Amino acid sequence: MFRLVVNGQPREVAADPETPLLYVLRNDLGLTGTKFGCGLGQCGACTVLVDGQPMRSCMLPVQAVAGQAVTTIEGLGSPERPHPLQAALIEEQAVQCGYCTPGIVMAAKAILDRTPRPTEAQLKQALNEVLCRCGTHDRVVRAVLRVAATMGGR
Amino acid sequence: MADIGMTRRSFLKTGGAMVVGFGLGPALAARAGAQTTAAADKFLGKTVAIDAVDGFLALHADGTVTLFSGKVDLGTGARAALTQMAAEELDVPVERIVMIEGDTALTPDQGATAGSAGVARGGMQIRRAAATARRALLDRAAQRLGRPASDLEVKDGVIAPKGGGPGVSYAELVGEQRLNLAVNQKAALKDPAQFRVIGKAVRRPDIPAKVTGRHRFVHDMVLPEMLHGRAIRPPAVGATLLAVDEASVASIPEVRVVRIGSFLGVCAEREWDAVRAAKALKATWSPGTGLPEQARLFAGIRATPVVRDEVLASRGDVASAFAGGGRTLAATYEWPIQSHACMGPSCAVADVTSDRATLWTGSQSTHRFRTTFARILGLPQDKVRLIYLDGSGCYGMNGHEDAAADAALLSRAVGRPVRVQWSREDEHGWDPKGPPHLLDLRAAIDDRGEVVAWNSEAWLPAPTQGLPNVPLLAPLAAGIAQPMGTFAGMIQQNVDPPYQYPNVRTVIHWIKDTPLRAANLRGPGKLANCFAVESFVDEMAVLAGADPIEFRLRYLKDPRGIEVIRRVAARIGWTPRPRPQTADPRAPVLTGRGFSYVHYKHSENYVAMGMEVAVERASGRIRVTRLVCAQDCGLVINPDCVRNQVEGCILQGLSRTLFEEVAFDRSGVTSLDWRGYPVLGFSDAPPLEIELVDRPTEPPIGTGEAAGTPVPGALANAMFDATGVRMRTAPFRPDRVKAALGA
């Protein structure tokens, strides 16, 4: 049995200790916004925040995050009350298939937490950690820079 | 495991909702495409006839409308655009329309969502159905109100006299009744001058749920008592299964091993257990059937027997023109095998019993695959239902259908619903591939610099006549009969030039076979073909001592093509030049400009592209510093969705040109992850300048493919302008560029 704090809620899950956090989130806690992309830590579709740090949940055993605070895409905002990053993506319509989107949002959140006002080049460099196949790069960059300009990443 | 809180039996009895958009109101969830089976199932038994208005539309007593579309939204914005088209002809606000997509039990068979035909053909079918309904409702209202229909107008689903006065709503006229109308194929469509919603950048309904993690993809589908399954693919293409050691997974809880012929799979209650069981399961396989040596791929293509030659274009007398003197030019171009490389490995959920099957899939072609799955499962077609749920970016036939076949065979074997998601290695290794292209081009130019002869030839894998779909892996391995063969889309298109040269010949050598299973990949064949044609035209311009844009315009008559070219030239500030610049041999970074033009399929979009690049001599890295594109796609239904598509086409085209090549050894694919098969990253994505030419009185043309096709040509031409080096083999990876530069 592992105790986690997920999106501010204490949760208990019974899982093999080696189970990647991704499967616990998706299947035990019903938080399917976090996506399986590669299982190799290469694409970032499974990015969540653990104690504020971006982590690849596909490679992170649940036992490694016991007792820590996990934030998933669902914890950032909702369609009714989106986080500014989510609102900016809606504003820019910066989505095509949207499968990589949750990972990109979480990565962008971590980037702005670290560097509230990145230059475009810095932002793109940082976003290289996450992949998009549909070609929304331009719009995503515009959306994140818009947030950085208006709220300095908070 | 997770407490599902409901047994399968009680679930079936209640027909409980299986897919719910968390945190969304029901209307928003429905509009967002999070189709609930419960919400959709109330329509079971409705007609799906493509010639019946009721096939497409249901009007409801609360004023809402359900649109049943056989065309699906593959992440393209079709959900918005098709809704707009229905809303326009019905005169109902878009917010009141809920779209159900690609459910074989509920939607008409409008063919695959492919070839950029979703809006162009599917949308027009929807418009005609909606226009038929509106006309009939006007007539009913005229009777009810005692006024001629010509005195009435429709606004927001209410029909009222033009000068004002009491009206009657669609809801009052119809309630929940069927319309019982045949679609009038000649129904008068709304005059573009009267458009209220077509042409507007209506926001996509699925985006709020997608950015907040609430959107339900097929990957997120859960059924009561569902197991997680994985198929285990052989270590070599064509290998057969000799033995399985089930004891090798005995330590993993509740694992079931399924073996049908050479089809091998595992199922488990928990997904992680299925994942590790699939890895741990020991199996013995025969050697594979073997692949050619990758280094000899194109030599092998040239040596493959030709099934038949197809003359794609023939004008004038090419042989005499070549014999007539002048300067000749010849070049060979090579395009590699490429993968769909979707971000989310393919996934499907199947619930198969002895007498029926339901499959949830991201397939672009649920109707066509219903026939296939009925055959595979030995069930009558009407007992098989395929339901579309969003997959991860579909750029043609990727692994969605294969994953569905895996899930179907596993579900039937274990007697429970099964969800299968492929691993990254499965996806990169086994998705059907865009086939390789080999092209030879030859031209003759006279003393005045005019083109007198053009000859282009391509060696492409022959399509199999009447093949319903590419053979699926699971039945293939299981020994279940299915039609065999190859089909990769209309990969021969655009091997002939769009330019009016006096003597032209284009021949496709359809060859017997191609390594690795081929299928349609976005803009099938056209990236490769336009790469060759547009690069070669650039080579010809150099030989003729002509500016590349002027050289193209000289042989173009089509005013729509000329317009997109002129727009790009103006926007990028093109300076005419008779020859490329001379590269400074010492400069660490070389810069240049390139241009290309495509009339997609010679019948659809007109696209022109100008590009500026910086080539780093030491690293061989090409950076695109500016990219200008003009596209004419006829009537624009939703300009922002079109732009999004054009941007996606361009960036994916750039990714395929710069980086993408499937690597393989004699056994199988070796580029099995994102390091072996890299795609465009954020740092390599340039800002895009796009101009759309709106032509409201022309029919709409789909935009899911065309804008990627001028990318490789424009890039190769810019690279040549910068460096004097001609890239004739894609991708232009840094190592290859470096070698070409002799750095």
mmCIF file of N, CA and C in Angstrom, chain A residues 14-16 18-20 23 26-28 30 32-33 35-38 40 42-43 73-74 77-80 82 86 89-91 93 95-102 104-105 124-125 127-128 130-141, chain B residues 2 22-24 75 203-204 207 210-214 216-217 219-220 270-272 275-276 339-341 343-345 392-393 395 419 421-422 424 640 643-645 647-648 651-652 655 660 673-675 679-683 685-688:
data_model
loop_
_atom_site.group_PDB
_atom_site.id
_atom_site.type_symbol
_atom_site.label_atom_id
_atom_site.label_comp_id
_atom_site.label_asym_id
_atom_site.label_seq_id
_atom_site.Cartn_x
_atom_site.Cartn_y
_atom_site.Cartn_z
ATOM 1 N N ALA A 14 -2.861 0.148 -3.793
ATOM 2 C CA ALA A 14 -2.191 -1.141 -3.617
ATOM 3 C C ALA A 14 -1.635 -1.521 -4.979
ATOM 4 N N ALA A 15 -0.309 -1.527 -5.078
ATOM 5 C CA ALA A 15 0.299 -1.855 -6.366
ATOM 6 C C ALA A 15 1.675 -2.437 -6.117
ATOM 7 N N ASP A 16 2.138 -3.205 -7.071
ATOM 8 C CA ASP A 16 3.515 -3.684 -7.025
ATOM 9 C C ASP A 16 4.427 -2.458 -6.942
ATOM 10 N N GLU A 18 7.197 -1.686 -8.048
ATOM 11 C CA GLU A 18 7.891 -1.288 -9.270
ATOM 12 C C GLU A 18 6.946 -0.700 -10.321
ATOM 13 N N THR A 19 5.644 -0.773 -10.065
ATOM 14 C CA THR A 19 4.690 -0.263 -11.053
ATOM 15 C C THR A 19 4.977 1.198 -11.356
ATOM 16 N N PRO A 20 5.171 1.547 -12.612
ATOM 17 C CA PRO A 20 5.375 2.964 -12.913
ATOM 18 C C PRO A 20 4.164 3.798 -12.478
ATOM 19 N N TYR A 23 0.841 4.091 -14.612
ATOM 20 C CA TYR A 23 -0.258 3.114 -14.591
ATOM 21 C C TYR A 23 -1.115 3.278 -13.344
ATOM 22 N N ARG A 26 -3.353 6.315 -14.091
ATOM 23 C CA ARG A 26 -4.367 6.060 -15.121
ATOM 24 C C ARG A 26 -5.390 5.004 -14.694
ATOM 25 N N ASN A 27 -4.891 3.910 -14.143
ATOM 26 C CA ASN A 27 -5.777 2.765 -13.931
ATOM 27 C C ASN A 27 -6.309 2.653 -12.511
ATOM 28 N N ASP A 28 -5.515 3.047 -11.528
ATOM 29 C CA ASP A 28 -5.989 2.944 -10.147
ATOM 30 C C ASP A 28 -6.719 4.210 -9.715
ATOM 31 N N GLY A 30 -7.826 6.626 -11.991
ATOM 32 C CA GLY A 30 -8.740 7.136 -13.036
ATOM 33 C C GLY A 30 -8.303 8.456 -13.638
ATOM 34 N N THR A 32 -6.708 9.739 -16.380
ATOM 35 C CA THR A 32 -6.210 9.265 -17.681
ATOM 36 C C THR A 32 -5.659 10.395 -18.544
ATOM 37 N N GLY A 33 -5.616 11.608 -17.996
ATOM 38 C CA GLY A 33 -5.037 12.710 -18.774
ATOM 39 C C GLY A 33 -3.564 12.485 -19.068
ATOM 40 N N LYS A 35 -0.488 10.513 -20.316
ATOM 41 C CA LYS A 35 -0.491 9.540 -21.414
ATOM 42 C C LYS A 35 0.775 8.698 -21.497
ATOM 43 N N PHE A 36 0.591 7.457 -21.943
ATOM 44 C CA PHE A 36 1.738 6.606 -22.280
ATOM 45 C C PHE A 36 2.200 6.951 -23.693
ATOM 46 N N GLY A 37 3.483 7.299 -23.817
ATOM 47 C CA GLY A 37 3.990 7.606 -25.147
ATOM 48 C C GLY A 37 5.092 6.657 -25.580
ATOM 49 N N CYS A 38 6.040 6.409 -24.687
ATOM 50 C CA CYS A 38 7.158 5.554 -25.100
ATOM 51 C C CYS A 38 7.627 4.601 -24.013
ATOM 52 N N LEU A 40 10.004 5.078 -22.225
ATOM 53 C CA LEU A 40 11.471 5.176 -22.278
ATOM 54 C C LEU A 40 11.972 6.536 -21.799
ATOM 55 N N GLN A 42 11.523 9.347 -23.301
ATOM 56 C CA GLN A 42 12.017 10.139 -24.432
ATOM 57 C C GLN A 42 11.040 11.193 -24.940
ATOM 58 N N CYS A 43 9.731 10.960 -24.783
ATOM 59 C CA CYS A 43 8.773 11.824 -25.491
ATOM 60 C C CYS A 43 8.050 12.819 -24.598
ATOM 61 N N ILE A 73 -2.112 16.665 -15.007
ATOM 62 C CA ILE A 73 -2.803 17.639 -15.850
ATOM 63 C C ILE A 73 -4.187 17.986 -15.284
ATOM 64 N N GLU A 74 -4.844 16.994 -14.679
ATOM 65 C CA GLU A 74 -6.176 17.253 -14.128
ATOM 66 C C GLU A 74 -6.107 18.206 -12.936
ATOM 67 N N GLY A 77 -5.922 22.417 -13.864
ATOM 68 C CA GLY A 77 -7.121 23.204 -14.140
ATOM 69 C C GLY A 77 -8.159 22.326 -14.793
ATOM 70 N N SER A 78 -9.341 22.890 -14.992
ATOM 71 C CA SER A 78 -10.453 22.142 -15.578
ATOM 72 C C SER A 78 -10.976 22.934 -16.767
ATOM 73 N N PRO A 79 -11.814 22.344 -17.589
ATOM 74 C CA PRO A 79 -12.375 23.124 -18.702
ATOM 75 C C PRO A 79 -13.089 24.383 -18.216
ATOM 76 N N GLU A 80 -13.697 24.293 -17.044
ATOM 77 C CA GLU A 80 -14.403 25.472 -16.521
ATOM 78 C C GLU A 80 -13.436 26.483 -15.919
ATOM 79 N N PRO A 82 -9.659 26.720 -16.305
ATOM 80 C CA PRO A 82 -8.332 26.290 -16.790
ATOM 81 C C PRO A 82 -7.206 27.107 -16.172
ATOM 82 N N GLN A 86 -3.298 26.466 -19.806
ATOM 83 C CA GLN A 86 -4.353 25.759 -20.528
ATOM 84 C C GLN A 86 -5.238 26.756 -21.269
ATOM 85 N N LEU A 89 -3.484 27.879 -24.373
ATOM 86 C CA LEU A 89 -3.535 26.877 -25.435
ATOM 87 C C LEU A 89 -4.909 26.873 -26.110
ATOM 88 N N ILE A 90 -5.951 27.090 -25.310
ATOM 89 C CA ILE A 90 -7.294 27.181 -25.906
ATOM 90 C C ILE A 90 -7.360 28.428 -26.791
ATOM 91 N N GLU A 91 -6.838 29.519 -26.255
ATOM 92 C CA GLU A 91 -6.867 30.792 -26.997
ATOM 93 C C GLU A 91 -6.148 30.659 -28.339
ATOM 94 N N GLN A 93 -5.674 27.853 -29.828
ATOM 95 C CA GLN A 93 -6.125 26.597 -30.474
ATOM 96 C C GLN A 93 -4.889 25.751 -30.819
ATOM 97 N N VAL A 95 -3.686 22.846 -30.495
ATOM 98 C CA VAL A 95 -3.870 21.410 -30.347
ATOM 99 C C VAL A 95 -4.258 20.827 -31.695
ATOM 100 N N GLN A 96 -3.734 19.651 -31.998
ATOM 101 C CA GLN A 96 -4.346 18.891 -33.089
ATOM 102 C C GLN A 96 -4.912 17.609 -32.481
ATOM 103 N N CYS A 97 -4.169 16.504 -32.528
ATOM 104 C CA CYS A 97 -4.768 15.300 -31.922
ATOM 105 C C CYS A 97 -4.838 15.426 -30.416
ATOM 106 N N GLY A 98 -3.901 16.144 -29.819
ATOM 107 C CA GLY A 98 -3.973 16.427 -28.395
ATOM 108 C C GLY A 98 -3.409 15.352 -27.488
ATOM 109 N N TYR A 99 -2.848 14.307 -28.066
ATOM 110 C CA TYR A 99 -2.336 13.217 -27.227
ATOM 111 C C TYR A 99 -1.118 13.670 -26.428
ATOM 112 N N CYS A 100 -0.255 14.479 -27.052
ATOM 113 C CA CYS A 100 0.955 14.938 -26.365
ATOM 114 C C CYS A 100 0.678 16.144 -25.480
ATOM 115 N N THR A 101 -0.513 16.753 -25.642
ATOM 116 C CA THR A 101 -0.795 18.039 -25.000
ATOM 117 C C THR A 101 -0.619 18.034 -23.478
ATOM 118 N N PRO A 102 -1.159 17.045 -22.760
ATOM 119 C CA PRO A 102 -0.979 17.095 -21.304
ATOM 120 C C PRO A 102 0.494 17.132 -20.895
ATOM 121 N N ILE A 104 2.958 18.285 -22.649
ATOM 122 C CA ILE A 104 3.519 19.587 -23.020
ATOM 123 C C ILE A 104 3.113 20.651 -22.002
ATOM 124 N N VAL A 105 1.855 20.593 -21.566
ATOM 125 C CA VAL A 105 1.391 21.575 -20.575
ATOM 126 C C VAL A 105 2.189 21.433 -19.288
ATOM 127 N N LYS A 124 12.033 27.233 -26.625
ATOM 128 C CA LYS A 124 12.070 26.126 -27.590
ATOM 129 C C LYS A 124 13.078 25.064 -27.165
ATOM 130 N N GLN A 125 14.236 25.541 -26.694
ATOM 131 C CA GLN A 125 15.263 24.605 -26.228
ATOM 132 C C GLN A 125 14.701 23.739 -25.104
ATOM 133 N N LEU A 127 11.576 23.119 -24.443
ATOM 134 C CA LEU A 127 10.461 22.278 -24.902
ATOM 135 C C LEU A 127 10.933 21.107 -25.772
ATOM 136 N N ASN A 128 12.201 21.096 -26.140
ATOM 137 C CA ASN A 128 12.718 19.945 -26.894
ATOM 138 C C ASN A 128 12.559 18.641 -26.117
ATOM 139 N N VAL A 130 9.921 17.547 -24.911
ATOM 140 C CA VAL A 130 8.631 16.920 -25.225
ATOM 141 C C VAL A 130 8.424 16.936 -26.735
ATOM 142 N N LEU A 131 7.763 15.910 -27.218
ATOM 143 C CA LEU A 131 7.579 15.769 -28.657
ATOM 144 C C LEU A 131 6.118 15.992 -29.040
ATOM 145 N N CYS A 132 5.936 16.602 -30.202
ATOM 146 C CA CYS A 132 4.617 16.715 -30.813
ATOM 147 C C CYS A 132 4.764 16.228 -32.249
ATOM 148 N N ARG A 133 3.869 15.380 -32.695
ATOM 149 C CA ARG A 133 3.977 14.817 -34.033
ATOM 150 C C ARG A 133 3.055 15.517 -35.031
ATOM 151 N N CYS A 134 2.019 16.185 -34.516
ATOM 152 C CA CYS A 134 1.036 16.803 -35.424
ATOM 153 C C CYS A 134 1.519 18.150 -35.959
ATOM 154 N N GLY A 135 2.511 18.741 -35.310
ATOM 155 C CA GLY A 135 3.035 20.015 -35.802
ATOM 156 C C GLY A 135 2.357 21.234 -35.204
ATOM 157 N N THR A 136 2.107 21.205 -33.892
ATOM 158 C CA THR A 136 1.508 22.370 -33.235
ATOM 159 C C THR A 136 2.573 23.266 -32.609
ATOM 160 N N HIS A 137 3.843 23.015 -32.910
ATOM 161 C CA HIS A 137 4.955 23.690 -32.217
ATOM 162 C C HIS A 137 4.801 25.204 -32.167
ATOM 163 N N ASP A 138 4.509 25.779 -33.325
ATOM 164 C CA ASP A 138 4.405 27.230 -33.439
ATOM 165 C C ASP A 138 3.364 27.797 -32.479
ATOM 166 N N ARG A 139 2.219 27.152 -32.459
ATOM 167 C CA ARG A 139 1.121 27.633 -31.616
ATOM 168 C C ARG A 139 1.428 27.442 -30.132
ATOM 169 N N VAL A 140 2.048 26.304 -29.804
ATOM 170 C CA VAL A 140 2.392 26.052 -28.405
ATOM 171 C C VAL A 140 3.365 27.126 -27.916
ATOM 172 N N VAL A 141 4.362 27.426 -28.730
ATOM 173 C CA VAL A 141 5.353 28.441 -28.338
ATOM 174 C C VAL A 141 4.664 29.791 -28.135
ATOM 175 N N ALA B 2 -8.364 -1.745 -9.714
ATOM 176 C CA ALA B 2 -9.335 -0.690 -9.459
ATOM 177 C C ALA B 2 -10.723 -1.292 -9.301
ATOM 178 N N PHE B 22 -14.896 13.571 -17.791
ATOM 179 C CA PHE B 22 -14.840 14.038 -16.396
ATOM 180 C C PHE B 22 -14.881 15.557 -16.339
ATOM 181 N N GLY B 23 -15.670 16.042 -15.441
ATOM 182 C CA GLY B 23 -15.627 17.478 -15.180
ATOM 183 C C GLY B 23 -16.319 18.308 -16.236
ATOM 184 N N LEU B 24 -16.876 17.674 -17.212
ATOM 185 C CA LEU B 24 -17.573 18.437 -18.238
ATOM 186 C C LEU B 24 -19.065 18.246 -18.045
ATOM 187 N N GLY B 75 -8.048 14.713 -35.248
ATOM 188 C CA GLY B 75 -7.222 15.762 -34.667
ATOM 189 C C GLY B 75 -7.096 16.944 -35.604
ATOM 190 N N ARG B 203 -14.325 27.889 -32.730
ATOM 191 C CA ARG B 203 -13.342 27.143 -31.946
ATOM 192 C C ARG B 203 -13.661 25.661 -31.905
ATOM 193 N N ARG B 204 -12.621 24.882 -31.894
ATOM 194 C CA ARG B 204 -12.820 23.435 -31.859
ATOM 195 C C ARG B 204 -13.396 23.017 -30.515
ATOM 196 N N ILE B 207 -10.985 21.033 -27.724
ATOM 197 C CA ILE B 207 -9.719 21.538 -27.167
ATOM 198 C C ILE B 207 -9.749 21.786 -25.653
ATOM 199 N N LYS B 210 -9.089 18.585 -24.134
ATOM 200 C CA LYS B 210 -7.769 18.039 -24.452
ATOM 201 C C LYS B 210 -6.655 18.716 -23.656
ATOM 202 N N VAL B 211 -6.776 20.014 -23.402
ATOM 203 C CA VAL B 211 -5.694 20.685 -22.662
ATOM 204 C C VAL B 211 -5.794 20.474 -21.160
ATOM 205 N N THR B 212 -6.931 19.952 -20.707
ATOM 206 C CA THR B 212 -7.087 19.737 -19.269
ATOM 207 C C THR B 212 -7.086 18.251 -18.902
ATOM 208 N N GLY B 213 -6.787 17.407 -19.874
ATOM 209 C CA GLY B 213 -6.663 15.975 -19.589
ATOM 210 C C GLY B 213 -7.987 15.259 -19.428
ATOM 211 N N ARG B 214 -9.088 15.892 -19.847
ATOM 212 C CA ARG B 214 -10.406 15.254 -19.681
ATOM 213 C C ARG B 214 -10.890 14.553 -20.942
ATOM 214 N N ARG B 216 -11.473 11.959 -23.709
ATOM 215 C CA ARG B 216 -11.345 10.510 -23.703
ATOM 216 C C ARG B 216 -10.849 10.010 -25.059
ATOM 217 N N PHE B 217 -9.629 9.587 -25.078
ATOM 218 C CA PHE B 217 -9.079 8.920 -26.257
ATOM 219 C C PHE B 217 -9.441 7.439 -26.178
ATOM 220 N N HIS B 219 -7.445 5.255 -25.959
ATOM 221 C CA HIS B 219 -6.510 4.742 -24.955
ATOM 222 C C HIS B 219 -7.102 4.784 -23.544
ATOM 223 N N ASP B 220 -8.101 5.647 -23.348
ATOM 224 C CA ASP B 220 -8.647 5.869 -22.011
ATOM 225 C C ASP B 220 -9.946 5.096 -21.782
ATOM 226 N N ARG B 270 -3.979 -6.308 -14.423
ATOM 227 C CA ARG B 270 -3.341 -4.995 -14.298
ATOM 228 C C ARG B 270 -2.430 -4.744 -15.490
ATOM 229 N N GLU B 271 -2.435 -3.492 -15.955
ATOM 230 C CA GLU B 271 -1.708 -3.172 -17.180
ATOM 231 C C GLU B 271 -0.205 -3.436 -17.039
ATOM 232 N N TRP B 272 0.345 -3.041 -15.890
ATOM 233 C CA TRP B 272 1.793 -3.214 -15.712
ATOM 234 C C TRP B 272 2.172 -4.694 -15.777
ATOM 235 N N VAL B 275 2.307 -5.621 -19.335
ATOM 236 C CA VAL B 275 3.516 -5.070 -19.955
ATOM 237 C C VAL B 275 4.733 -5.937 -19.618
ATOM 238 N N ARG B 276 4.881 -6.248 -18.329
ATOM 239 C CA ARG B 276 6.097 -6.999 -17.984
ATOM 240 C C ARG B 276 5.998 -8.460 -18.395
ATOM 241 N N SER B 339 7.794 6.108 -41.186
ATOM 242 C CA SER B 339 6.783 5.588 -40.256
ATOM 243 C C SER B 339 5.760 6.679 -39.944
ATOM 244 N N HIS B 340 4.551 6.261 -39.541
ATOM 245 C CA HIS B 340 3.580 7.243 -39.048
ATOM 246 C C HIS B 340 4.085 7.856 -37.745
ATOM 247 N N ALA B 341 4.778 7.024 -36.969
ATOM 248 C CA ALA B 341 5.408 7.492 -35.733
ATOM 249 C C ALA B 341 4.464 8.326 -34.873
ATOM 250 N N MET B 343 2.501 9.675 -31.636
ATOM 251 C CA MET B 343 2.984 9.888 -30.270
ATOM 252 C C MET B 343 2.448 8.839 -29.302
ATOM 253 N N GLY B 344 1.200 8.452 -29.481
ATOM 254 C CA GLY B 344 0.626 7.418 -28.622
ATOM 255 C C GLY B 344 0.607 6.116 -29.387
ATOM 256 N N PRO B 345 1.293 5.099 -28.885
ATOM 257 C CA PRO B 345 1.227 3.824 -29.599
ATOM 258 C C PRO B 345 -0.225 3.377 -29.767
ATOM 259 N N SER B 392 -4.259 8.645 -31.194
ATOM 260 C CA SER B 392 -3.172 9.607 -31.267
ATOM 261 C C SER B 392 -2.895 9.852 -32.733
ATOM 262 N N GLY B 393 -2.798 11.100 -33.099
ATOM 263 C CA GLY B 393 -2.641 11.580 -34.465
ATOM 264 C C GLY B 393 -2.600 10.505 -35.532
ATOM 265 N N TYR B 395 -2.170 9.645 -39.304
ATOM 266 C CA TYR B 395 -1.660 10.240 -40.545
ATOM 267 C C TYR B 395 -1.733 9.223 -41.675
ATOM 268 N N ARG B 419 -8.258 -4.596 -23.574
ATOM 269 C CA ARG B 419 -7.632 -3.384 -24.108
ATOM 270 C C ARG B 419 -6.190 -3.713 -24.455
ATOM 271 N N GLN B 421 -2.701 -1.873 -25.807
ATOM 272 C CA GLN B 421 -1.928 -0.738 -26.296
ATOM 273 C C GLN B 421 -0.537 -1.236 -26.661
ATOM 274 N N TRP B 422 -0.118 -0.855 -27.848
ATOM 275 C CA TRP B 422 1.205 -1.266 -28.304
ATOM 276 C C TRP B 422 2.291 -0.560 -27.501
ATOM 277 N N ARG B 424 6.125 1.269 -27.558
ATOM 278 C CA ARG B 424 6.818 2.154 -28.512
ATOM 279 C C ARG B 424 7.552 1.322 -29.571
ATOM 280 N N ASP B 640 -9.209 29.029 -39.117
ATOM 281 C CA ASP B 640 -8.197 28.659 -38.123
ATOM 282 C C ASP B 640 -7.902 27.168 -38.163
ATOM 283 N N ARG B 643 -5.634 26.711 -41.137
ATOM 284 C CA ARG B 643 -4.263 27.126 -40.807
ATOM 285 C C ARG B 643 -3.558 26.085 -39.955
ATOM 286 N N ASN B 644 -4.290 25.571 -38.966
ATOM 287 C CA ASN B 644 -3.708 24.556 -38.078
ATOM 288 C C ASN B 644 -3.276 23.339 -38.885
ATOM 289 N N GLN B 645 -4.112 22.942 -39.844
ATOM 290 C CA GLN B 645 -3.770 21.808 -40.705
ATOM 291 C C GLN B 645 -2.558 22.119 -41.577
ATOM 292 N N GLU B 647 -0.209 24.288 -41.031
ATOM 293 C CA GLU B 647 0.981 24.320 -40.171
ATOM 294 C C GLU B 647 1.465 22.908 -39.857
ATOM 295 N N GLY B 648 0.507 22.045 -39.512
ATOM 296 C CA GLY B 648 0.863 20.668 -39.172
ATOM 297 C C GLY B 648 1.482 19.942 -40.357
ATOM 298 N N LEU B 651 5.106 21.316 -40.822
ATOM 299 C CA LEU B 651 6.088 20.899 -39.823
ATOM 300 C C LEU B 651 6.332 19.396 -39.889
ATOM 301 N N GLN B 652 5.290 18.623 -40.166
ATOM 302 C CA GLN B 652 5.518 17.185 -40.335
ATOM 303 C C GLN B 652 6.332 16.923 -41.607
ATOM 304 N N SER B 655 9.816 17.635 -40.752
ATOM 305 C CA SER B 655 10.343 16.532 -39.947
ATOM 306 C C SER B 655 10.741 15.366 -40.839
ATOM 307 N N GLU B 660 13.589 11.864 -40.959
ATOM 308 C CA GLU B 660 12.920 10.571 -40.801
ATOM 309 C C GLU B 660 13.310 9.520 -41.829
ATOM 310 N N ASP B 673 12.787 3.508 -31.483
ATOM 311 C CA ASP B 673 12.375 4.524 -30.514
ATOM 312 C C ASP B 673 12.655 5.907 -31.108
ATOM 313 N N TRP B 674 12.506 6.949 -30.274
ATOM 314 C CA TRP B 674 12.636 8.324 -30.778
ATOM 315 C C TRP B 674 14.086 8.737 -30.989
ATOM 316 N N ARG B 675 15.030 7.914 -30.491
ATOM 317 C CA ARG B 675 16.418 8.214 -30.830
ATOM 318 C C ARG B 675 16.768 7.610 -32.187
ATOM 319 N N VAL B 679 12.120 12.807 -34.634
ATOM 320 C CA VAL B 679 11.203 13.706 -35.333
ATOM 321 C C VAL B 679 11.519 15.147 -34.935
ATOM 322 N N LEU B 680 10.919 16.071 -35.660
ATOM 323 C CA LEU B 680 11.186 17.492 -35.455
ATOM 324 C C LEU B 680 10.948 17.906 -34.005
ATOM 325 N N GLY B 681 11.901 18.596 -33.423
ATOM 326 C CA GLY B 681 11.720 19.140 -32.089
ATOM 327 C C GLY B 681 11.370 20.620 -32.157
ATOM 328 N N PHE B 682 11.067 21.199 -30.991
ATOM 329 C CA PHE B 682 10.649 22.606 -30.969
ATOM 330 C C PHE B 682 11.728 23.536 -31.534
ATOM 331 N N SER B 683 12.995 23.233 -31.238
ATOM 332 C CA SER B 683 14.054 24.138 -31.700
ATOM 333 C C SER B 683 14.186 24.158 -33.211
ATOM 334 N N ALA B 685 11.593 23.886 -35.261
ATOM 335 C CA ALA B 685 10.337 24.323 -35.878
ATOM 336 C C ALA B 685 10.368 25.831 -36.101
ATOM 337 N N PRO B 686 10.385 26.266 -37.343
ATOM 338 C CA PRO B 686 10.450 27.700 -37.600
ATOM 339 C C PRO B 686 9.075 28.344 -37.435
ATOM 340 N N PRO B 687 9.049 29.665 -37.217
ATOM 341 C CA PRO B 687 7.758 30.350 -37.289
ATOM 342 C C PRO B 687 7.242 30.262 -38.720
ATOM 343 N N LEU B 688 5.936 30.144 -38.867
ATOM 344 C CA LEU B 688 5.358 29.929 -40.191
ATOM 345 C C LEU B 688 4.533 31.134 -40.613
#
